[in-house]
Every structure is written in structure tokens, then in C-alpha cells.
Coordinates of C-alpha atoms in Angstrom, one line a residue:
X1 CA 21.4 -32.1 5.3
X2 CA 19.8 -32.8 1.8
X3 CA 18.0 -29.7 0.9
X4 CA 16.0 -29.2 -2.3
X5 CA 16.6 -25.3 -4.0
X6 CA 13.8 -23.6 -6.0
X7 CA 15.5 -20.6 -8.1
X8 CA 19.5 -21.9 -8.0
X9 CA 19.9 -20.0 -11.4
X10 CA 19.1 -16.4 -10.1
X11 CA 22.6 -14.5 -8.8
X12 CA 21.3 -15.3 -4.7
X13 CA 20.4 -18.6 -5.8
X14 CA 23.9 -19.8 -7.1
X15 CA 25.9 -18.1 -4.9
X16 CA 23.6 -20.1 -1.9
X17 CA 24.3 -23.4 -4.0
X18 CA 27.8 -23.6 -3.9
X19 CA 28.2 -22.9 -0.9
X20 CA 25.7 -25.2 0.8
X21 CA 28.2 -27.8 -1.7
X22 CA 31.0 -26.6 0.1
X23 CA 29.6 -26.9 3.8
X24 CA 29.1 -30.9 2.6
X25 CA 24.8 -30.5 2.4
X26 CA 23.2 -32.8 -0.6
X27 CA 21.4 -30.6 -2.7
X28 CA 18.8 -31.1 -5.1
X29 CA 17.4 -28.3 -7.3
X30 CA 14.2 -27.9 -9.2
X31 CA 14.7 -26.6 -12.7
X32 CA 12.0 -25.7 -15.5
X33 CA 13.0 -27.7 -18.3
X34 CA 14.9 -31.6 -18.6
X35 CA 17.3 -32.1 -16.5
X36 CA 20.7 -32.1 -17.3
X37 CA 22.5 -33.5 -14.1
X38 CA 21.6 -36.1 -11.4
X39 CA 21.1 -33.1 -9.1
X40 CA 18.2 -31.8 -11.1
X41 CA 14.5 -32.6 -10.7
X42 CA 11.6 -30.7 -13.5
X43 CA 9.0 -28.8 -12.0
X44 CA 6.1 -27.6 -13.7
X45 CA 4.7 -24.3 -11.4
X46 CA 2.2 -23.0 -13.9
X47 CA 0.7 -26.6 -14.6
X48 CA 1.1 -27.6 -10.9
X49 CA 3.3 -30.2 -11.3
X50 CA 5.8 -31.3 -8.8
X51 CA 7.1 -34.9 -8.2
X52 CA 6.3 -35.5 -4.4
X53 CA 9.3 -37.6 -4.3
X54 CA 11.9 -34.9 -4.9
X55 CA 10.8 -33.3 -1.1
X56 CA 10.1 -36.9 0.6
X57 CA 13.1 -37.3 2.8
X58 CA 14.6 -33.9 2.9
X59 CA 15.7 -32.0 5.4
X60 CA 14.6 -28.6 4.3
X61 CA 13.5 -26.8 1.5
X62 CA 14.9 -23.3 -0.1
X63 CA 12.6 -21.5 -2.7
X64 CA 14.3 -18.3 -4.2
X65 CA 12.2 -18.4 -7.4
X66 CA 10.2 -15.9 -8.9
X67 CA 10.7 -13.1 -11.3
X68 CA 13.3 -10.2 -11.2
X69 CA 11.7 -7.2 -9.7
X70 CA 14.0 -4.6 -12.2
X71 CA 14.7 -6.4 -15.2
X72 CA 11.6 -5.0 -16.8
X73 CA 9.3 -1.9 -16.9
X74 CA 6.2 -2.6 -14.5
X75 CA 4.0 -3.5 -17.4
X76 CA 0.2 -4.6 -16.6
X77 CA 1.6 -7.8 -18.0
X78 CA 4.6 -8.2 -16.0
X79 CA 3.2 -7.1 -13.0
X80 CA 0.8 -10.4 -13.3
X81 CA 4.4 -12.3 -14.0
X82 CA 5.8 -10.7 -10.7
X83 CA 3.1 -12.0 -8.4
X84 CA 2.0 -15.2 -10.5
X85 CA 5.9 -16.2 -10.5
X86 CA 6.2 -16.5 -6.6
X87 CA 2.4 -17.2 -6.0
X88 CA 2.3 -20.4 -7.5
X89 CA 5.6 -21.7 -7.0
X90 CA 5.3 -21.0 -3.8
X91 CA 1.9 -22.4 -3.4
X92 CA 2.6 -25.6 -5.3
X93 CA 5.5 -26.2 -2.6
X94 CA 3.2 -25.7 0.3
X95 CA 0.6 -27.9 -0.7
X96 CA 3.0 -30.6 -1.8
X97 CA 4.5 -30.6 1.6
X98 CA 1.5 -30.3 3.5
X99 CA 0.2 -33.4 1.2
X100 CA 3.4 -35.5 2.4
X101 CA 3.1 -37.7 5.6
X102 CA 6.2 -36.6 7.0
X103 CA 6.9 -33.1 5.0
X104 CA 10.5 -31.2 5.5
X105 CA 10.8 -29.8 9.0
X106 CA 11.9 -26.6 7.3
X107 CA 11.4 -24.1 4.5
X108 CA 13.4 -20.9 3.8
X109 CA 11.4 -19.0 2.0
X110 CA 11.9 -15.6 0.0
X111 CA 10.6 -12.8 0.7
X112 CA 11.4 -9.1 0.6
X113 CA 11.1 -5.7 2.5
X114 CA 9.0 -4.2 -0.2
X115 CA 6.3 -5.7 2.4
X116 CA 6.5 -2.7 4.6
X117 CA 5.7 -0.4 1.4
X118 CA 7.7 3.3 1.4
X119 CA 7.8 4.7 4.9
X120 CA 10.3 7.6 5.1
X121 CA 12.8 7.0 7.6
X122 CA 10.5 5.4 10.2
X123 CA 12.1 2.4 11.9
X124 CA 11.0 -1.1 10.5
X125 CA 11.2 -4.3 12.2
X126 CA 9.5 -7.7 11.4
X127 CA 6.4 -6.6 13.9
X128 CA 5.9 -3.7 11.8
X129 CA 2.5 -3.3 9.8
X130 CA 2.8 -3.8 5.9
X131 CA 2.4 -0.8 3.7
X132 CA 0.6 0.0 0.6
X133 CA 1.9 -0.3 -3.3
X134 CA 1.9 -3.0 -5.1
X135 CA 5.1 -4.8 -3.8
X136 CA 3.6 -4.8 -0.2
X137 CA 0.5 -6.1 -2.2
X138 CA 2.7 -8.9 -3.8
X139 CA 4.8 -9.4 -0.9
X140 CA 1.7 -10.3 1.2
X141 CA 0.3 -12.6 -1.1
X142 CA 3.4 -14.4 -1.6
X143 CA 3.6 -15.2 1.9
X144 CA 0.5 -15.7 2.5
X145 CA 1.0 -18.9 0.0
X146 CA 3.0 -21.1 2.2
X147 CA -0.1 -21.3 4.9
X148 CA -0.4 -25.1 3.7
X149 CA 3.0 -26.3 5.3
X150 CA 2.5 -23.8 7.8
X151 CA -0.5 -25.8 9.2
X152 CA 1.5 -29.1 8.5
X153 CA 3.9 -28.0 10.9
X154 CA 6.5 -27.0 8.6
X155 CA 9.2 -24.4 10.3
X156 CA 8.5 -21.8 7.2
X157 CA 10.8 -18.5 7.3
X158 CA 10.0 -15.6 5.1
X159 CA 13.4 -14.3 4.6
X160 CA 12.6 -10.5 4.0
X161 CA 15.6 -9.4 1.5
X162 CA 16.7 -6.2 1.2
X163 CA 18.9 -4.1 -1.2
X164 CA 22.3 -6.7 -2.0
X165 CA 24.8 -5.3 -2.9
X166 CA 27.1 -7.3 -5.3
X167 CA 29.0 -7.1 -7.9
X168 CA 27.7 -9.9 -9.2
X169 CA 23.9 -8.2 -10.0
X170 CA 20.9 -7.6 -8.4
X171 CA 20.1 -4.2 -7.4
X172 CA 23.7 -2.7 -8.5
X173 CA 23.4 -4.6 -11.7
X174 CA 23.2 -1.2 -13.7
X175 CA 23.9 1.6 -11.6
X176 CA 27.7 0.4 -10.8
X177 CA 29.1 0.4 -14.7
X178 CA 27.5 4.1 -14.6
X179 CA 29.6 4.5 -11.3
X180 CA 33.0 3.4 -12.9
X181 CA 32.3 5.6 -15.7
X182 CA 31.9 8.6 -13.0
X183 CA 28.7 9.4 -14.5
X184 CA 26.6 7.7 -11.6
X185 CA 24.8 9.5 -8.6
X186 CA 21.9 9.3 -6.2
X187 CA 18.3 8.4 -7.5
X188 CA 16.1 10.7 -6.9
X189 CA 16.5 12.9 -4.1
X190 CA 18.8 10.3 -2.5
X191 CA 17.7 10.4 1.2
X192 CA 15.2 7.4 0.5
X193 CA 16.7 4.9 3.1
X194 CA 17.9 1.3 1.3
X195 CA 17.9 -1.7 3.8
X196 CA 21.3 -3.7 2.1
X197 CA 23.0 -6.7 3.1
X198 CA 26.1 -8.0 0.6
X199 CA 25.9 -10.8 -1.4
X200 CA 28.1 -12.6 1.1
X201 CA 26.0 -11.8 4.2
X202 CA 22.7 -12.8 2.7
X203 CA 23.9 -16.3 1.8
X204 CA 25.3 -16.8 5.2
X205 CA 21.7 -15.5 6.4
X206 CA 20.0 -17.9 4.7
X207 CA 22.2 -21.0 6.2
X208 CA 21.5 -19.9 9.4
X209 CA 17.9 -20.2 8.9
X210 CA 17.8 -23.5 7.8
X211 CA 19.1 -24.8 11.8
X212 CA 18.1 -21.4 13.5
X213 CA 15.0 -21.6 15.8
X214 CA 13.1 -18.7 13.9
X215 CA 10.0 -18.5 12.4
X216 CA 7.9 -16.2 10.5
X217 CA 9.2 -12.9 9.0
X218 CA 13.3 -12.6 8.9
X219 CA 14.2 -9.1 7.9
X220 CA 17.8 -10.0 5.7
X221 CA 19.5 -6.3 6.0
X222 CA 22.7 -4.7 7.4
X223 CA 22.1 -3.2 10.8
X224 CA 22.8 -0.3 9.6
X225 CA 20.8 1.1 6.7
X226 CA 21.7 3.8 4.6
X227 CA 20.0 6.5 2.4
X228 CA 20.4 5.8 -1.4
X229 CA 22.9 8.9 -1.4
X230 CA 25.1 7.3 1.1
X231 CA 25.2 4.3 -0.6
X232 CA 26.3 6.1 -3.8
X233 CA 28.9 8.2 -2.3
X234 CA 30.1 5.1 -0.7
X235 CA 30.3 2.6 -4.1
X236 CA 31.5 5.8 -5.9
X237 CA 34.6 6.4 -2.8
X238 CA 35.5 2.2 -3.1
X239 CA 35.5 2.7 -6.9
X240 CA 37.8 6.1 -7.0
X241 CA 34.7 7.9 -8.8
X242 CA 33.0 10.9 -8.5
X243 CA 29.3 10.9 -7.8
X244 CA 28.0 14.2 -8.7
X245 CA 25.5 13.8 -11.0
X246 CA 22.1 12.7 -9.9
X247 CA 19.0 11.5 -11.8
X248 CA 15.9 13.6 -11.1
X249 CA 12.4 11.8 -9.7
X250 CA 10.8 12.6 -12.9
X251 CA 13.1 11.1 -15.4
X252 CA 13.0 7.5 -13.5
X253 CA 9.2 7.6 -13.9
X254 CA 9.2 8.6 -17.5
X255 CA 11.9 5.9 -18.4
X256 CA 10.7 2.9 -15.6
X257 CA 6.9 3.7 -15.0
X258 CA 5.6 2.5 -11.7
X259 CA 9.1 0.4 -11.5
X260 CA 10.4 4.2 -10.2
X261 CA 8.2 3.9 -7.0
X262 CA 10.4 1.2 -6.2
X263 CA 13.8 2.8 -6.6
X264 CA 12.4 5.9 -4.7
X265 CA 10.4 4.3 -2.4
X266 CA 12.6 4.2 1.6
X267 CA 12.4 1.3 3.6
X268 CA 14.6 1.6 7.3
X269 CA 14.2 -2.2 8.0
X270 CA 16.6 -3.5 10.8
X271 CA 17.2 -7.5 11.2
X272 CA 15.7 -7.5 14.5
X273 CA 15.4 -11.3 14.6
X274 CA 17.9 -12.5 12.6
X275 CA 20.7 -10.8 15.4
X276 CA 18.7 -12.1 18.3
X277 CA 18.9 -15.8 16.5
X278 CA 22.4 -15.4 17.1
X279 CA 24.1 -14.4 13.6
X280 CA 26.8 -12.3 13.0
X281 CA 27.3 -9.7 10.0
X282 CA 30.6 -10.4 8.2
X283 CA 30.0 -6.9 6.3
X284 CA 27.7 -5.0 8.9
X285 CA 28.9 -1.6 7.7
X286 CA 28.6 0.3 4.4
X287 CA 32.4 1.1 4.1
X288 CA 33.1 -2.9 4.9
X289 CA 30.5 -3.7 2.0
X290 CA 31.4 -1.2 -0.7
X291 CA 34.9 -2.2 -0.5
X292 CA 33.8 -5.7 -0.6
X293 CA 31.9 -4.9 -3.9
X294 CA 34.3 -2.6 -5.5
X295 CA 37.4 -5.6 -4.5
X296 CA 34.7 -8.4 -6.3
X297 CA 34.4 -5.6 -9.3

């Protein structure tokens, strides 16, 4: 297939990259700034500029861009980056498409399970309502974006990430250096539930999607979510560790602001559609996927 990527550079976006190389797919990525390779193509998202000719001919599109959600404190000011960063790339891709007379037949699209806002330990599948908070705020807005291509006929997928767990970053990015040290432990009062999937399962998710006959919401998550405790003990077992100490509710808001209601807030997502679309989990259990980080580590 020849697929263009939006957001190769993030820790997802790389990993998806090479192997979409390896399985033989042409790729073409959008970057900010001159392009260095044949493979790359300059996109402008805050001006609005994108070449039409980079997504004539392709066979699908994959946008991962936008913002880290915890690299900084939830600022009025980066809060406006969060939304703005996947708003209008994500818009500027849709009405490019829906401007093209033969757009891709397919978009992957990023998304997240912040959508569905903190609900305890209530069972969440892609027919659930969204919550409140500002991720299910920004979450709904972002996918609201791609309705352009939606009404071109494009086959648009909100892949609805969860927690990955990697070595590599993302959610574990700080808390597993803490865990080696032995001086990690739950957040908060641990039994929020995390939705995971590993680094390795997520990529494999978003292959499937570009040929499986989905669309719509795509919860990305293990089968089998786990309370932030759990998922501490587990990383903590893999890495030989205790995990006794805990950081209380009221030190995460004083030191990450509204960022906290994130870390604390408990989302039981199951990938409902994604199993019935016929994939298979490589790591669908928590013991299979701290071993698989701790091993990477």
C-alpha cells in the first residue's frame, strides 16, 4: 500500500513506521519543517497548508500528530496547544481529502479513551456515552474534525488509545526509572482502572485497521484492564522491585495541576470492536506485557 503518516516522530509513530517498512508498504510522512529525505513531504497545520498531491494516489492515510498529553503541566496555554494540535491537523487532512476527486479510501485516525471521561469501574465500550473533563472535551472535538472525509466517503477510524505500556515512553516514560530505583508505587489511591495495550500490540492494531472493515470508534486496549495498582505491582514484580511507596492524590495536583485528573481519572474500556474485526492480542495479559516491558528495559 502507499500510506502517508502524520506524527512518525512521536514513540507510536516510529515504532508504526518501521514496521509498515518492514511489511513492504510505501510510506510517505509529513514533517514540519524541510524535508530531509525523499520520503518526506512539509506540512504547514497552523497556516493550513498541505500539498494535495502528497494524499493523491494513496491508499490510506495515518495521522498520530498532536501534542503529548503529560509532557507538560495543563497550563491555560498548553491546554489550547493540546486541542489546537490535533484540531487542525486533523481538520486540514479532512478537508484536503474531501477536496480530492478520488480521496484515500482510508484514514486511521488517533484518538484516545480520555473520550469517555473518569467513570469508576463501569464497563466502557465504543457505544458508550462520552464523559465530562476536558480530555472528553478535546477528544470529541478532535474527532469531530475528520467529518469532511467522512462525507467524502473516506473509511475514517478513530483509534481510541489507551495507557501503552513501553519501555520506550509514553505513559511509563517517568514512573518506570522511579520503579527500578524501588521508590515507585501506585498513583493516587491506585484502584483507578488504566485501559493498556503494549507498544507492540498497538502497532499491530493500527495495521489491522488500515484493511479491517471497521469504522468509527476503535477502542486500542488489552482485554483485560487493570487498576493503576495492579499495574504497578506488576512492572515493579517484572523489574525485581518493591512497590511500597505510593504518591498521595494531593501531591499529584499540587505538582501537575489539572494534568492529575488525568493520572487519577479510571477508564474500564474493552476493545469491543477491534476483537470482533478479527485481531488477536500478542500481549493480552498484564503479566505477558510487564515482562515484555521490563525484557525491552
Amino acid at each position: 500500500m502507499d500510506i502517508v503518516v502524520a506524527g512518525s516522530h512521536g514513540f507510536i509513530g516510529a515504532e508504526l513506521l518501521e514496521r509498515l517498512r518492514e511489511d513492504g508498504h510505501h510510506v510517505r510522512r509529513l514533517v514540519r519543517r524541510a524535508p530531509q529525505t525523499s520520503d518526506e513531504h512539509e506540512w504547514d497545520p497552523d497556516a493550513g497548508v498541505l500539498d494535495p498531491g502528497v494524499l493523491e494516489g494513496s491508499d490510506a492515510v495515518v495521522n498520530l500528530a498532536g501534542a503529548g498529553i503529560g509532557d507538560h503541566r495543563w497550563t491555560t496555554e498548553y491546554k489550547r496547544t493540546l486541542v489546537t494540535s490535533r484540531t487542525r491537523t486533523t481538520g486540514l487532512l479532512a478537508r484536503t481529502m474531501a477536496a480530492l476527486d478520488a480521496p484515500p479510501p482510508v484514514w486511521v485516525q488517533g484518538s484516545a479513551i480520555g473520550y469517555y471521561g473518569d467513570r469508576g469501574a463501569q464497563v466502557l465500550t465504543e457505544t458508550s456515552a462520552s464523559g465530562d473533563g476536558f480530555l472528553a472535551r478535546l477528544v470529541r472535538e478532535w474527532e469531530a474534525a475528520t467529518a469532511p472525509a467522512e462525507q467524502a466517503g473516506v473509511r475514517v477510524v478513530h483509534a481510541r488509545t489507551g495507557i501503552v505500556l513501553s519501555s520506550e515512553g509514553g505513559a511509563l516514560g517517568r514512573l518506570l526509572p522511579l520503579l527500578r530505583l524501588g521508590v515507585g508505587g501506585r498513583l493516587g489511591p491506585g484502584t483507578q482502572y488504566w485501559s493498556w495495550i503494549t507498544l507492540r500490540d498497538e502497532v499491530d492494531a493500527l495495521r489491522h485497521l488500515l484493511t479491517a472493515p471497521v469504522h468509527g470508534p476503535v477502542n486500542l486496549c488489552s482485554p483485560h484492564p487493570a487498576t493503576n495498582a495492579e499495574i504497578t505491582r506488576a512492572l515493579a514484580r517484572e523489574l525485581h522491585r518493591p512497590a511500597v511507596l505510593a504518591v498521595p492524590s494531593v501531591a499529584l495536583r499540587v505538582v501537575l495541576g489539572e494534568l492529575a485528573s488525568d493520572i487519577l481519572g479510571s477508564q474500564r474500556a474493552l476493545p469491543s470492536v477491534l476483537e470482533a474485526s478479527g485481531f488477536s492480542f500478542s500481549d493480552p495479559l498484564l503479566a505477558d506485557a510487564a515482562r515484555r516491558v521490563a525484557e525491552r528495559r
